[in-house]
Amino acid sequence: MVGEAANGEEALQLARTLNPDLITMDVAMPVMDGIAAVRHIMDERPTRIIMFSALTQEGAKSTLEALDAGAVDFLPKISSREQMGSSAAQLRERVLAIAASGPAEARPAGARPAPVPPQRSAPSVARPTRRRNGRGGLRLLVIGASTGGPMAVQKVLAGLPADFPVPVLVVIHMPGSFTATYAERLDGLSPLRVSEAKDGARLEVGSVLVAPGGFQTRVVQEPEGLAVRVSKGGADQLYHPSVDVTLASASQALGGDAMGVVLTGMGSDGANGAAALARSGGTVWAQDRDSCVVYGMPRAVAEAGVAERILPLDDIAAQLVEVA
């Protein structure tokens, strides 16, 4: 059954009576706003919810609050007629992907999924002997994600200690107007220092850089140490930022001293970069199906045979601490 609500209160009532598989929700609405509606729905009957948000700083803050309340994904609100067709196509694709992936019912925000044993894929890529420098031999951790990624990345970073000995670079499919606000939010939730990456920024122990939306972020080895180069990507590149681009650059700059973790997301971005990293001796992990909002990107990595570990989201931070 399909229903349409004019405000958050009506959405809550329809969620009770229709028991929908998925809800699309605006943020700014009369009577009850979208964030409050998400909280009520997730308390009463956890349901997968996609938010529509304005591409502004305030829109970013509201969207992140809605995701924290339990929404699984968001799409920008498009007002121009020229872009309406593209926006509708994105919505259809997102709805179908989320509906087809993961558990039949969404879990309340912060709920732990049923435990599943760690899995290992059968590696199909020949790896050189990994070099070992320092405590765990790693000099960089790259985390990539898309749909469902903002909260997944937040969970991983919140689980890393302040003395985590490896710099972290986060690449997530997110509009440019959102990434600075997202980095600021992560900075308040993680023991590590988090900021949006700027061209030339250093990758340093104790810090996390978030790749800015609308650009490509590459890892480079400079005389002073590791850094990022942020630049406009090519028109032939689907994602800006692209996990493939960043992982491939990490493999070139660091080889076996780099690690990539691919989390929930639509599509296959990250699979090619992960394969390049594995070929150079680096380490690749992927999130498991049961804990993903959409098992697309991690699935592509697993099926490529380059994931050394396939793990539930809740186990990733602890295992990163063990190997770093």
GROMACS .gro file of C-alpha atoms in nm:
model
  324
    1MET     CA    1   0.000   0.000   0.000
    2VAL     CA    2   0.109   0.358  -0.068
    3GLY     CA    3   0.027   0.667   0.135
    4GLU     CA    4   0.101   1.040   0.119
    5ALA     CA    5   0.134   1.270   0.419
    6ALA     CA    6   0.134   1.650   0.430
    7ASN     CA    7   0.333   1.676   0.754
    8GLY     CA    8   0.529   1.472   1.005
    9GLU     CA    9   0.230   1.397   1.224
   10GLU     CA   10   0.037   1.252   0.930
   11ALA     CA   11   0.346   1.052   0.834
   12LEU     CA   12   0.355   0.903   1.183
   13GLN     CA   13  -0.014   0.809   1.165
   14LEU     CA   14   0.026   0.650   0.821
   15ALA     CA   15   0.333   0.459   0.936
   16ARG     CA   16   0.117   0.308   1.210
   17THR     CA   17  -0.169   0.209   0.981
   18LEU     CA   18   0.006   0.115   0.656
   19ASN     CA   19   0.321  -0.052   0.795
   20PRO     CA   20   0.526   0.061   0.493
   21ASP     CA   21   0.848  -0.105   0.383
   22LEU     CA   22   1.010   0.233   0.318
   23ILE     CA   23   0.931   0.600   0.381
   24THR     CA   24   1.054   0.913   0.203
   25MET     CA   25   1.051   1.213   0.436
   26ASP     CA   26   1.109   1.585   0.397
   27VAL     CA   27   1.300   1.761   0.673
   28ALA     CA   28   1.108   2.089   0.690
   29MET     CA   29   0.734   2.028   0.739
   30PRO     CA   30   0.451   2.190   0.938
   31VAL     CA   31   0.295   2.049   1.257
   32MET     CA   32   0.580   1.799   1.311
   33ASP     CA   33   0.913   1.824   1.129
   34GLY     CA   34   1.084   1.531   0.962
   35ILE     CA   35   1.344   1.479   1.233
   36ALA     CA   36   1.081   1.447   1.507
   37ALA     CA   37   0.876   1.217   1.284
   38VAL     CA   38   1.178   0.992   1.224
   39ARG     CA   39   1.240   0.964   1.599
   40HIS     CA   40   0.878   0.870   1.669
   41ILE     CA   41   0.863   0.617   1.384
   42MET     CA   42   1.190   0.454   1.486
   43ASP     CA   43   1.070   0.429   1.846
   44GLU     CA   44   0.736   0.273   1.749
   45ARG     CA   45   0.808   0.069   1.438
   46PRO     CA   46   1.160   0.091   1.292
   47THR     CA   47   1.127   0.152   0.918
   48ARG     CA   48   1.376   0.242   0.647
   49ILE     CA   49   1.350   0.617   0.584
   50ILE     CA   50   1.507   0.833   0.311
   51MET     CA   51   1.527   1.205   0.384
   52PHE     CA   52   1.495   1.494   0.136
   53SER     CA   53   1.722   1.782   0.230
   54ALA     CA   54   1.810   2.130   0.110
   55LEU     CA   55   2.168   2.169  -0.011
   56THR     CA   56   2.259   2.423   0.256
   57GLN     CA   57   2.458   2.418   0.578
   58GLU     CA   58   2.135   2.414   0.777
   59GLY     CA   59   2.004   2.138   0.552
   60ALA     CA   60   2.318   1.938   0.620
   61LYS     CA   61   2.282   1.974   0.998
   62SER     CA   62   1.917   1.872   0.986
   63THR     CA   63   1.991   1.576   0.763
   64LEU     CA   64   2.265   1.447   0.991
   65GLU     CA   65   2.028   1.479   1.287
   66ALA     CA   66   1.771   1.274   1.095
   67LEU     CA   67   2.031   1.009   1.012
   68ASP     CA   68   2.132   0.999   1.376
   69ALA     CA   69   1.764   0.950   1.466
   70GLY     CA   70   1.751   0.643   1.241
   71ALA     CA   71   1.700   0.747   0.878
   72VAL     CA   72   1.913   0.532   0.647
   73ASP     CA   73   1.987   0.774   0.363
   74PHE     CA   74   1.916   1.114   0.211
   75LEU     CA   75   1.874   1.283  -0.124
   76PRO     CA   76   1.909   1.652  -0.211
   77LYS     CA   77   1.586   1.843  -0.264
   78ILE     CA   78   1.574   1.958  -0.629
   79SER     CA   79   1.358   2.256  -0.727
   80SER     CA   80   1.461   2.324  -1.088
   81ARG     CA   81   1.257   2.163  -1.365
   82GLU     CA   82   1.575   2.075  -1.555
   83GLN     CA   83   1.694   1.847  -1.277
   84MET     CA   84   1.361   1.697  -1.172
   85GLY     CA   85   1.391   1.399  -1.407
   86SER     CA   86   1.737   1.314  -1.282
   87SER     CA   87   1.624   1.351  -0.920
   88ALA     CA   88   1.327   1.119  -0.976
   89ALA     CA   89   1.553   0.859  -1.136
   90GLN     CA   90   1.793   0.877  -0.840
   91LEU     CA   91   1.505   0.833  -0.599
   92ARG     CA   92   1.374   0.526  -0.783
   93GLU     CA   93   1.722   0.373  -0.790
   94ARG     CA   94   1.777   0.444  -0.421
   95VAL     CA   95   1.436   0.310  -0.315
   96LEU     CA   96   1.484  -0.013  -0.510
   97ALA     CA   97   1.837  -0.065  -0.378
   98ILE     CA   98   1.741  -0.008  -0.015
   99ALA     CA   99   1.425  -0.218  -0.044
  100ALA     CA  100   1.622  -0.507  -0.196
  101SER     CA  101   1.908  -0.500   0.055
  102GLY     CA  102   1.942  -0.570   0.422
  103PRO     CA  103   1.690  -0.693   0.677
  104ALA     CA  104   1.317  -0.678   0.616
  105GLU     CA  105   1.279  -0.429   0.903
  106ALA     CA  106   1.510  -0.144   0.987
  107ARG     CA  107   1.678  -0.149   1.327
  108PRO     CA  108   1.642   0.138   1.572
  109ALA     CA  109   1.932   0.382   1.568
  110GLY     CA  110   2.227   0.235   1.755
  111ALA     CA  111   2.082  -0.116   1.772
  112ARG     CA  112   2.332  -0.398   1.730
  113PRO     CA  113   2.252  -0.654   1.459
  114ALA     CA  114   2.248  -1.022   1.539
  115PRO     CA  115   2.610  -1.140   1.565
  116VAL     CA  116   2.750  -1.320   1.265
  117PRO     CA  117   3.089  -1.488   1.244
  118PRO     CA  118   3.364  -1.304   1.053
  119GLN     CA  119   3.400  -1.424   0.697
  120ARG     CA  120   3.699  -1.435   0.469
  121SER     CA  121   3.677  -1.418   0.096
  122ALA     CA  122   3.894  -1.640  -0.117
  123PRO     CA  123   4.166  -1.401  -0.237
  124SER     CA  124   4.211  -1.402  -0.612
  125VAL     CA  125   4.469  -1.125  -0.636
  126ALA     CA  126   4.839  -1.206  -0.590
  127ARG     CA  127   4.979  -0.989  -0.312
  128PRO     CA  128   5.345  -0.907  -0.256
  129THR     CA  129   5.486  -0.965   0.091
  130ARG     CA  130   5.353  -0.686   0.309
  131ARG     CA  131   5.608  -0.445   0.449
  132ARG     CA  132   5.594  -0.379   0.822
  133ASN     CA  133   5.677  -0.037   0.961
  134GLY     CA  134   5.613   0.074   1.317
  135ARG     CA  135   5.365  -0.091   1.548
  136GLY     CA  136   5.139  -0.259   1.292
  137GLY     CA  137   5.303  -0.178   0.960
  138LEU     CA  138   5.024   0.057   0.851
  139ARG     CA  139   5.075   0.419   0.759
  140LEU     CA  140   4.726   0.504   0.632
  141LEU     CA  141   4.367   0.384   0.670
  142VAL     CA  142   4.116   0.478   0.397
  143ILE     CA  143   3.746   0.426   0.471
  144GLY     CA  144   3.501   0.441   0.178
  145ALA     CA  145   3.121   0.440   0.186
  146SER     CA  146   2.801   0.563   0.020
  147THR     CA  147   2.436   0.483   0.102
  148GLY     CA  148   2.410   0.434   0.477
  149GLY     CA  149   2.770   0.546   0.506
  150PRO     CA  150   2.744   0.858   0.725
  151MET     CA  151   2.629   0.662   1.030
  152ALA     CA  152   2.848   0.360   0.950
  153VAL     CA  153   3.161   0.577   0.935
  154GLN     CA  154   3.050   0.754   1.253
  155LYS     CA  155   3.026   0.421   1.434
  156VAL     CA  156   3.373   0.311   1.322
  157LEU     CA  157   3.542   0.639   1.413
  158ALA     CA  158   3.368   0.657   1.750
  159GLY     CA  159   3.517   0.317   1.829
  160LEU     CA  160   3.877   0.417   1.758
  161PRO     CA  161   4.084   0.544   2.053
  162ALA     CA  162   4.253   0.882   2.069
  163ASP     CA  163   4.592   0.709   2.041
  164PHE     CA  164   4.502   0.519   1.724
  165PRO     CA  165   4.843   0.510   1.553
  166VAL     CA  166   4.735   0.547   1.189
  167PRO     CA  167   4.606   0.855   1.000
  168VAL     CA  168   4.254   0.809   0.859
  169LEU     CA  169   4.107   0.937   0.532
  170VAL     CA  170   3.728   0.909   0.484
  171VAL     CA  171   3.578   0.908   0.134
  172ILE     CA  172   3.199   0.915   0.127
  173HIS     CA  173   2.951   1.000  -0.148
  174MET     CA  174   2.811   1.324  -0.013
  175PRO     CA  175   2.739   1.671  -0.162
  176GLY     CA  176   3.008   1.934  -0.119
  177SER     CA  177   2.778   2.145   0.097
  178PHE     CA  178   2.751   1.857   0.345
  179THR     CA  179   3.106   1.732   0.400
  180ALA     CA  180   3.233   2.022   0.613
  181THR     CA  181   2.931   1.996   0.843
  182TYR     CA  182   2.970   1.618   0.854
  183ALA     CA  183   3.338   1.647   0.947
  184GLU     CA  184   3.252   1.896   1.220
  185ARG     CA  185   2.993   1.656   1.358
  186LEU     CA  186   3.237   1.364   1.355
  187ASP     CA  187   3.494   1.578   1.534
  188GLY     CA  188   3.254   1.612   1.825
  189LEU     CA  189   3.181   1.238   1.838
  190SER     CA  190   3.521   1.080   1.775
  191PRO     CA  191   3.822   1.077   2.008
  192LEU     CA  192   4.028   1.165   1.698
  193ARG     CA  193   4.056   1.510   1.542
  194VAL     CA  194   3.832   1.528   1.233
  195SER     CA  195   3.829   1.796   0.963
  196GLU     CA  196   3.739   1.835   0.597
  197ALA     CA  197   4.039   1.774   0.373
  198LYS     CA  198   4.198   2.074   0.202
  199ASP     CA  199   4.451   2.057  -0.079
  200GLY     CA  200   4.794   1.992   0.070
  201ALA     CA  201   4.662   1.887   0.412
  202ARG     CA  202   4.886   1.645   0.603
  203LEU     CA  203   4.776   1.295   0.694
  204GLU     CA  204   4.888   1.273   1.057
  205VAL     CA  205   4.849   1.028   1.342
  206GLY     CA  206   4.556   1.122   1.565
  207SER     CA  207   4.364   1.290   1.286
  208VAL     CA  208   4.092   1.209   1.031
  209LEU     CA  209   4.041   1.390   0.701
  210VAL     CA  210   3.704   1.378   0.521
  211ALA     CA  211   3.730   1.406   0.141
  212PRO     CA  212   3.525   1.708   0.026
  213GLY     CA  213   3.223   1.648  -0.194
  214GLY     CA  214   3.251   1.759  -0.555
  215PHE     CA  215   3.625   1.692  -0.577
  216GLN     CA  216   3.869   1.403  -0.606
  217THR     CA  217   4.108   1.341  -0.318
  218ARG     CA  218   4.437   1.162  -0.381
  219VAL     CA  219   4.709   1.049  -0.142
  220VAL     CA  220   5.065   1.163  -0.213
  221GLN     CA  221   5.399   1.098  -0.048
  222GLU     CA  222   5.593   1.423  -0.004
  223PRO     CA  223   5.931   1.490   0.158
  224GLU     CA  224   5.755   1.622   0.468
  225GLY     CA  225   5.524   1.319   0.489
  226LEU     CA  226   5.187   1.198   0.366
  227ALA     CA  227   4.944   1.454   0.229
  228VAL     CA  228   4.632   1.482   0.014
  229ARG     CA  229   4.581   1.652  -0.319
  230VAL     CA  230   4.227   1.780  -0.375
  231SER     CA  231   4.128   1.871  -0.729
  232LYS     CA  232   3.837   1.875  -0.970
  233GLY     CA  233   3.776   1.533  -1.116
  234GLY     CA  234   3.716   1.443  -1.477
  235ALA     CA  235   3.373   1.445  -1.637
  236ASP     CA  236   3.410   1.071  -1.700
  237GLN     CA  237   3.425   1.000  -1.327
  238LEU     CA  238   3.083   0.914  -1.186
  239TYR     CA  239   3.157   0.990  -0.821
  240HIS     CA  240   3.317   1.301  -0.674
  241PRO     CA  241   3.477   1.196  -0.446
  242SER     CA  242   3.548   0.846  -0.571
  243VAL     CA  243   3.666   0.567  -0.341
  244ASP     CA  244   3.837   0.406  -0.642
  245VAL     CA  245   4.045   0.718  -0.708
  246THR     CA  246   4.157   0.754  -0.347
  247LEU     CA  247   4.238   0.386  -0.293
  248ALA     CA  248   4.433   0.369  -0.619
  249SER     CA  249   4.639   0.672  -0.516
  250ALA     CA  250   4.703   0.516  -0.174
  251SER     CA  251   4.830   0.199  -0.343
  252GLN     CA  252   5.070   0.406  -0.554
  253ALA     CA  253   5.194   0.617  -0.263
  254LEU     CA  254   5.216   0.348   0.006
  255GLY     CA  255   5.167   0.000  -0.136
  256GLY     CA  256   5.160  -0.253   0.145
  257ASP     CA  257   5.157   0.017   0.413
  258ALA     CA  258   4.801   0.126   0.327
  259MET     CA  259   4.467  -0.026   0.425
  260GLY     CA  260   4.120   0.019   0.278
  261VAL     CA  261   3.786  -0.055   0.446
  262VAL     CA  262   3.478  -0.044   0.221
  263LEU     CA  263   3.146   0.008   0.399
  264THR     CA  264   2.780   0.010   0.297
  265GLY     CA  265   2.686   0.174  -0.033
  266MET     CA  266   2.519   0.140  -0.371
  267GLY     CA  267   2.712   0.045  -0.682
  268SER     CA  268   3.070  -0.078  -0.704
  269ASP     CA  269   3.285   0.228  -0.636
  270GLY     CA  270   3.590   0.110  -0.443
  271ALA     CA  271   3.623  -0.234  -0.603
  272ASN     CA  272   3.885  -0.130  -0.860
  273GLY     CA  273   4.080   0.076  -0.610
  274ALA     CA  274   4.068  -0.208  -0.358
  275ALA     CA  275   4.204  -0.448  -0.620
  276ALA     CA  276   4.489  -0.207  -0.696
  277LEU     CA  277   4.565  -0.178  -0.326
  278ALA     CA  278   4.563  -0.557  -0.282
  279ARG     CA  279   4.797  -0.604  -0.579
  280SER     CA  280   5.046  -0.365  -0.422
  281GLY     CA  281   5.041  -0.559  -0.095
  282GLY     CA  282   4.788  -0.346   0.094
  283THR     CA  283   4.509  -0.471   0.318
  284VAL     CA  284   4.139  -0.461   0.223
  285TRP     CA  285   3.838  -0.524   0.446
  286ALA     CA  286   3.467  -0.502   0.366
  287GLN     CA  287   3.149  -0.470   0.570
  288ASP     CA  288   2.926  -0.777   0.575
  289ARG     CA  289   2.583  -0.804   0.411
  290ASP     CA  290   2.374  -0.823   0.728
  291SER     CA  291   2.497  -0.494   0.874
  292CYS     CA  292   2.483  -0.293   0.547
  293VAL     CA  293   2.202  -0.058   0.451
  294VAL     CA  294   2.286  -0.146   0.089
  295TYR     CA  295   2.522  -0.434   0.018
  296GLY     CA  296   2.662  -0.296  -0.308
  297MET     CA  297   3.012  -0.155  -0.268
  298PRO     CA  298   3.125  -0.415  -0.011
  299ARG     CA  299   2.976  -0.691  -0.221
  300ALA     CA  300   3.175  -0.577  -0.527
  301VAL     CA  301   3.494  -0.585  -0.320
  302ALA     CA  302   3.414  -0.928  -0.178
  303GLU     CA  303   3.324  -1.074  -0.518
  304ALA     CA  304   3.651  -0.939  -0.661
  305GLY     CA  305   3.827  -1.164  -0.410
  306VAL     CA  306   4.035  -0.888  -0.252
  307ALA     CA  307   3.873  -0.859   0.094
  308GLU     CA  308   4.090  -1.026   0.357
  309ARG     CA  309   3.812  -0.986   0.614
  310ILE     CA  310   3.435  -0.936   0.579
  311LEU     CA  311   3.304  -0.807   0.909
  312PRO     CA  312   2.989  -0.684   1.085
  313LEU     CA  313   2.997  -0.308   1.126
  314ASP     CA  314   3.006  -0.331   1.504
  315ASP     CA  315   3.329  -0.537   1.495
  316ILE     CA  316   3.533  -0.323   1.257
  317ALA     CA  317   3.672  -0.062   1.498
  318ALA     CA  318   3.791  -0.320   1.752
  319GLN     CA  319   3.965  -0.525   1.486
  320LEU     CA  320   4.128  -0.213   1.339
  321VAL     CA  321   4.277  -0.142   1.680
  322GLU     CA  322   4.416  -0.494   1.692
  323VAL     CA  323   4.599  -0.473   1.357
  324ALA     CA  324   4.710  -0.107   1.360
   0.00000   0.00000   0.00000
